[in-house]
Every structure is written in structure tokens, then in C-alpha cells.
XYZ file of C-alpha atoms in Angstrom:
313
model
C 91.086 105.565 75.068
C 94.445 104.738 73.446
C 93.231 102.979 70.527
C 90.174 105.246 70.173
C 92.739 108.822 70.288
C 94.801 106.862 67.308
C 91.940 105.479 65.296
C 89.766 108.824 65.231
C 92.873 111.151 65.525
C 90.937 112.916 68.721
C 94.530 114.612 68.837
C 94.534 113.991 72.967
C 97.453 113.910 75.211
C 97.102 110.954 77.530
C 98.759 110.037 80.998
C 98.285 107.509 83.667
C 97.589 108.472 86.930
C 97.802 105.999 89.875
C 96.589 106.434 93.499
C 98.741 104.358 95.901
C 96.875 103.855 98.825
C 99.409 102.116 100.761
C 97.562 98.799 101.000
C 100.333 95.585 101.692
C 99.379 92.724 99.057
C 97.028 94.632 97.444
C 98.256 98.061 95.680
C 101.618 96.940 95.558
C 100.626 94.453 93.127
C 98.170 96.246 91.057
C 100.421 99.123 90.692
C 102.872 96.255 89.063
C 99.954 95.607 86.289
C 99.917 99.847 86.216
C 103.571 99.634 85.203
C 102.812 97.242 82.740
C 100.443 98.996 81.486
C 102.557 101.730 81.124
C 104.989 100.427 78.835
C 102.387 98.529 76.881
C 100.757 101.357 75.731
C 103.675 103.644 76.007
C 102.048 106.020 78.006
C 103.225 108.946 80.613
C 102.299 107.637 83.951
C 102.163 109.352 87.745
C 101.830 107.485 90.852
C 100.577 109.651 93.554
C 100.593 107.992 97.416
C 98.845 108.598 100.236
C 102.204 108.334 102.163
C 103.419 111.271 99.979
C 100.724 114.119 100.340
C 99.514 112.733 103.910
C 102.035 111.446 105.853
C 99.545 108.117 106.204
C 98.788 105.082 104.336
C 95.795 102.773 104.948
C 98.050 99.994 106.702
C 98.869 102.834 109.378
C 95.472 104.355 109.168
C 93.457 101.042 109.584
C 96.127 100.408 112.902
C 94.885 103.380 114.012
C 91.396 103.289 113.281
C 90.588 99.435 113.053
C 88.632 98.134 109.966
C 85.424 99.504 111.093
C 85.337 103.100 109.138
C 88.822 102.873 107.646
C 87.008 103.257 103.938
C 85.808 106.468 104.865
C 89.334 107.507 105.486
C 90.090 106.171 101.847
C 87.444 107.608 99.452
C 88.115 111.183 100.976
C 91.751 110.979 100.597
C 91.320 109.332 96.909
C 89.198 111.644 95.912
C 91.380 114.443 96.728
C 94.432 112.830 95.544
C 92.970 112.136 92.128
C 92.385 116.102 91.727
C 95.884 116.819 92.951
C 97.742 114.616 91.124
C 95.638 115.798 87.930
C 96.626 119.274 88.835
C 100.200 118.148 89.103
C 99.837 117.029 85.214
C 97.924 119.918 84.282
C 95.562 117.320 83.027
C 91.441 119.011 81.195
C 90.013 115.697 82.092
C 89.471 112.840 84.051
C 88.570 109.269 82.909
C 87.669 106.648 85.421
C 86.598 103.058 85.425
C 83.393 103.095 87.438
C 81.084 100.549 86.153
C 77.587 100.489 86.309
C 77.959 98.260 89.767
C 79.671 101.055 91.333
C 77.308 103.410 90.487
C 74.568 101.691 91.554
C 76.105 100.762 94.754
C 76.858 104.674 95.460
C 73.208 105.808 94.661
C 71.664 103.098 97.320
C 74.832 104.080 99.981
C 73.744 107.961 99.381
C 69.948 106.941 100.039
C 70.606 105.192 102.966
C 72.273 107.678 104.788
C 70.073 110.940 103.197
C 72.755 112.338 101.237
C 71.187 114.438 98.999
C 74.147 116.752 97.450
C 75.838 113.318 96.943
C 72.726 111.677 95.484
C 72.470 114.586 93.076
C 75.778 114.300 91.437
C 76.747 110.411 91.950
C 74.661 109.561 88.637
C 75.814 112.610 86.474
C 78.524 110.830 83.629
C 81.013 114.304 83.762
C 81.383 116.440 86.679
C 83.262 119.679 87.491
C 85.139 117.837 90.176
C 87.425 120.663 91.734
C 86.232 123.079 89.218
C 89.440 123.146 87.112
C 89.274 119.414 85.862
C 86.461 117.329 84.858
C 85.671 114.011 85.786
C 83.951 111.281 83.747
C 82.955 107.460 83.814
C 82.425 106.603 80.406
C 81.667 102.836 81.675
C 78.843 104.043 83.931
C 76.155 102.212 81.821
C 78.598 98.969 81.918
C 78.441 96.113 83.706
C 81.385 95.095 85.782
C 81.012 91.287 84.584
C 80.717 92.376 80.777
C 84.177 94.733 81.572
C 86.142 91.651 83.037
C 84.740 89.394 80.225
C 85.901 92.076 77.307
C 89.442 92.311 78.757
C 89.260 88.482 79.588
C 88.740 87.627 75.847
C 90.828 90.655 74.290
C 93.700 89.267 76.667
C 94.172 92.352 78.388
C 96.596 92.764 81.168
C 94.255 93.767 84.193
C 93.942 93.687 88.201
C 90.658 92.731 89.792
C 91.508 91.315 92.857
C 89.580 92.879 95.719
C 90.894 95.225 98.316
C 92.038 93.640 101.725
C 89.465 95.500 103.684
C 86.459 96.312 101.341
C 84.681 93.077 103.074
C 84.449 95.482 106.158
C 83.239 98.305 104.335
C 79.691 99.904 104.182
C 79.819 99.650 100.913
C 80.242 95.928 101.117
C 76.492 95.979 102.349
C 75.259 97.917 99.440
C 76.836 95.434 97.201
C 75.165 92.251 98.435
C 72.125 93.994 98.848
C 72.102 94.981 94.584
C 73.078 91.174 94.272
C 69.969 90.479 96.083
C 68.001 92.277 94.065
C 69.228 91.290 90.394
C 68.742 87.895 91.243
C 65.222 88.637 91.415
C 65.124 91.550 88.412
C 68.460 91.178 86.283
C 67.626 94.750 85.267
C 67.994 96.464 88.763
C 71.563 97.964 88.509
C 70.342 99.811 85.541
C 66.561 100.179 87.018
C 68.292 102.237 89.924
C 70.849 103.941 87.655
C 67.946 105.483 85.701
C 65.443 105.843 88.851
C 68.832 108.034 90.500
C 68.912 110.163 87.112
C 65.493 111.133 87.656
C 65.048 112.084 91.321
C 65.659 116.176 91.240
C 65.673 117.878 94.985
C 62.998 120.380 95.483
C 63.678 123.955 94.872
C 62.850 124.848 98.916
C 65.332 122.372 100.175
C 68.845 124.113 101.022
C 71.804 122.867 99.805
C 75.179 123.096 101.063
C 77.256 126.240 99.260
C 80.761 124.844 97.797
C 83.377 126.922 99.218
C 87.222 126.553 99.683
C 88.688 124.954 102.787
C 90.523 127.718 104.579
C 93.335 124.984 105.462
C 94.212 123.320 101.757
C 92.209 125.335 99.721
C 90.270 121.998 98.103
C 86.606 122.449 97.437
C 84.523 122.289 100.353
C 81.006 123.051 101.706
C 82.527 123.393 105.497
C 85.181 125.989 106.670
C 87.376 122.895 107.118
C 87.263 120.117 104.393
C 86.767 116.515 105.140
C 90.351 115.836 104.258
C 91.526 118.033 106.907
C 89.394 116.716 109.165
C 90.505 113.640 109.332
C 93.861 113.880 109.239
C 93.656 116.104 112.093
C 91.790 113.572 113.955
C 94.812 111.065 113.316
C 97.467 113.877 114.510
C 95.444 114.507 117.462
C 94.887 111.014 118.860
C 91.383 110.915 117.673
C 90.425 109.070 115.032
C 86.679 109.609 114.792
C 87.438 112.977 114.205
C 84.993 113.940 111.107
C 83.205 110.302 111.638
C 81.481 110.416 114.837
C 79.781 114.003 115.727
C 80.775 113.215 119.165
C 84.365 113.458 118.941
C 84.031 117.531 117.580
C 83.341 118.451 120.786
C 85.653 116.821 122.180
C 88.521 117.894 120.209
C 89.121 121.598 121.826
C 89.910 120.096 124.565
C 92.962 118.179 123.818
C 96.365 118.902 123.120
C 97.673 119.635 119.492
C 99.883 116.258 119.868
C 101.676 114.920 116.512
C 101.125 110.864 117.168
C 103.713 109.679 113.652
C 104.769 111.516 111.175
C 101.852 112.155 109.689
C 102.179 115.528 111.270
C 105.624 116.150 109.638
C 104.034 116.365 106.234
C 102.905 119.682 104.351
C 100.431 119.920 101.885
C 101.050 121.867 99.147
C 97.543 124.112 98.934
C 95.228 123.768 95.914
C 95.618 127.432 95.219
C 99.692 126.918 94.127
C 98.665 123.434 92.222
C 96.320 125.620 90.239
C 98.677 128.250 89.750
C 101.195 125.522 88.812
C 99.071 124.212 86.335
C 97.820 127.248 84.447
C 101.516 128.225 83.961
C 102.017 125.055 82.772
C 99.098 125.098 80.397
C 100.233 128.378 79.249
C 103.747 127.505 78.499
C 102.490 124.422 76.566
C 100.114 126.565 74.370
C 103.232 129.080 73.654
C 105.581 126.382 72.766
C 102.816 124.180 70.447
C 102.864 124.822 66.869
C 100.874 127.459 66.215
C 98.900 125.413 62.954
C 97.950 121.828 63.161
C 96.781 122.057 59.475
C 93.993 119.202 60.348
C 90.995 119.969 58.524
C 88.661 119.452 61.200
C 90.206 122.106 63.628
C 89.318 125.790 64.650
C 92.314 126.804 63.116
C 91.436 126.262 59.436
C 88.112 127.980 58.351
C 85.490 126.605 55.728
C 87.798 128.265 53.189
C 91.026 126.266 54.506
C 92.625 129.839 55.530
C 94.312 130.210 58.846
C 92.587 131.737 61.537
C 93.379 134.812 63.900
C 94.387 132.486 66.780
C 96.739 129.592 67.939
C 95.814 126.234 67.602
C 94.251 124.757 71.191
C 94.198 121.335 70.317
């Protein structure tokens, strides 16, 4: 994106934004290759932890829970955390590196279990994400071999070890299932990309409404987002809270005990991150230059005059 924004002057304003997951021998050292990164490219970067809007990080979490459904716990927290610390830059856009593996992988996890909001949206390139910021994968036609072999031979520095417990995960299944399968048809990640882009729900099935969750304010199609969910599961001594339907109705029936100090932590709410970030956005608008004098921008008309308005990009 760096040498793309300088060659075509795309005129963007790029950060780095890290999730740290709090994974021993694992994140530690890939957010070293981050930092690296960083001053390589001399870009603005943010690391965001789980530790820091949670209270938890997956070495606690997967004490608590055991290695069984500890990913769960991850992808819902990254998720969110990737919107919040997006918010926190008052960033338009964000870019991620899911391959065409990953994608893959996510539309055959989202068939086997009959998720069909998920299965919707999981092959779409850009989505609205929280509603404020987008979210793209601009490598979702890519393979993840032909990534590590570009930034193999263009010398890259990179991280691609795998994470401690992904060999537990249910997504671990998906992956040696698509192995399977390309070894018989090498085209099969990219047969199922395309076979997910054309499956459309029927017009008489209901799907869930996207709401706000009453507790953080994050996008939701429950009164009570995942997020919430689960940590309240951890505070409360039960850790299949939001995992097994079983321990719901259970849960009115214990005591509101804080276990750690995962309790101790507030979360700011989405509705002052947005607020945060429109101010933001405003005050960086007011304080640009009014004219970028490019000819290519809204500013400058077909007759090179200056328009009526302040230059957005």
C-alpha cells in the first residue's frame, strides 16, 4: 500500500494497527517484525491488546477455558478490537491480509455450522464493518503460498509462524479438509471462493436485524453482543457462557463474582469512540489546507478554477 500511495500519489494517510492478543512466544515476536516494520516504512503504528480493552489475554483465557473453544474467544475479541482501535485513529478504511486460504476456510466453517448471515458477507472484498469504517482484503483472490513466495523473493521482513493454539482450533479442520481437496482439484480454494459469491439466501428466509449492544454499543444482532457475552462468562466463573446454549440458563442463577481482574476493566462504549473520531475527523478537515492544487481532485474543476468547498482528500 506504501509503495502503491507514493507511486500513484493516491494522497492516503496510512497507519499500522496491531492486535496483541496476548499469546507467549507467539505475538510477542511478531509484534517485534510489526515494529520493524514500522520504522522501515516509516509509518504511524498502534498496538491495541486484549489485556488493555478486556482485562484478558489468550494465555489467561485459554487457563480458563482450555484449548478446546479458546479461538472463539479470539476472533470475537479481534474483530472488535480491530474496529476500536480504527476508531481510536479515526481511520475511513481497513486493509487486511486475508488470503484466498482464509477465505476459503471461512466459507466451508460458515457451511458447516449453517451460518447464513456469516456465509453472506465472508466472500464480499469491502464491508461496512461497524458501519463507520470499512473493511477490505485486497489479497482475497491470493494464494497464501504465492504471498509468502512474493515477500520471500522481494526480501521482505515478515512473520508466518503459526499461532500456539490454532492446531486445536475448528478452523484447523477446515484447513486440512481444503488441503484435501486441492490435492485432488488444485483449483478448489478458488472453485469455493466463486461457488460462496454466488449462493444468495432466499427472500422468505429471516435474517437477523443489526442492532447496537445495549452494554458497549458495538454492532450487534442480540440485545447483548458476543463480546459481552463472553467476557461475562469469564467474570462469572463460566466460561461457556455465549458457547454452549446450556450455560444461559444457567447463568441467572449465580452470583455476579469478579474471578481476576478482568472485571476491573471498563470499556470505553462505541458511541464515545465514534464521537471521538468524528471530532477528530473534523478538526483534521479544518486544519488541512484548504487547496491541494492536484489536478485530479474535486477541488479544481475542468477549467482549473477552485471550487466552492474544502479539499477532502
Amino acid at each position: 500500500m506504501k509503495t502503491l500511495n507514493e507511486r500513484y500519489d493516491y494522497g492516503l494517510d496510512l497507519f499500522l494497527l496491531s492486535i496483541d492478543e496476548g499469546i507467549a512466544g507467539y505475538r510477542d515476536d511478531s509484534l517485534e517484525t510489526v515494529k520493524r516494520n514500522k520504522d522501515q516504512y516509516s509509518l504511524p503504528l498502534l498496538i491495541v491488546s486484549y489485556e488493555q480493552l478486556y482485562g484478558w489475554s489468550m494465555d489467561s483465557i485459554v487457563e480458563t477455558v482450555g484449548r478446546k473453544n479458546n479461538c472463539t474467544f479470539c476472533g470475537v475479541f479481534r474483530r472488535q478490537a480491530l474496529d476500536r482501535g480504527a476508531l481510536m485513529l479515526d481511520l475511513d478504511h481497513i486493509v487486511t491480509g486475508h488470503n484466498a486460504d482464509d477465505v476459503a476456510e471461512t466459507i466451508l466453517m460458515n457451511i458447516f455450522r449453517g451460518d447464513l448471515p456469516r456465509l453472506g458477507r465472508c466472500t464480499d472484498i469491502a464491508t461496512a464493518g461497524d458501519g463507520y469504517t470499512v473493511r477490505s482484503k485486497p489479497f482475497k483472490y491470493a494464494y497464501e503460498k504465492e504471498i509468502v513466495m512474493y515477500a520471500y523473493f522481494k526480501r521482505l521482513d515478515y512473520f508466518s509462524t503459526e499461532c500456539t493454539y490454532s492446531p486445536n482450533a475448528y478452523r484447523g479442520y477446515a484447513r486440512e479438509f481444503l488441503k484435501d481437496l486441492e490435492a485432488v482439484r488444485p483449483s478448489a480454494i478458488l472453485d469455493i471462493i466463486h461457488s460462496g459469491e454466488a449462493m444468495r439466501v432466499a427472500h422468505d428466509v429471516q435474517m437477523p436485524v443489526a442492532a447496537q449492544c445495549e452494554r458497549c454499543g458495538y454492532i450487534s444482532s442480540n440485545a447483548v453482543c458476543k463480546a459481552c457475552t463472553l467476557l461475562e462468562g469469564l467474570e462469572r466463573g463460566v466460561p461457556k457462557l455465549g458457547i454452549a446454549r446450556s450455560a444461559k440458563a444457567d447463568l441467572q442463577a449465580l452470583p455476579v463474582v469478579a474471578k481476576n481482574r478482568g472485571a476491573s476493566v471498563q470499556r470505553v462504549h462505541f458511541d464515545k469512540l465514534w464521537e471521538n473520531a468524528k471530532r477528530m475527523r473534523e478538526e483534521r478537515i479544518a486544519n488541512a489546507d484548504s487547496w491541494c492544487n492536484k489536478p485530479s481532485c474535486v477541488c479544481v474543476d475542468q477549467n482549473n478554477t477552485e471550487s466552492s468547498h474544502a479539499c477532502m482528500q
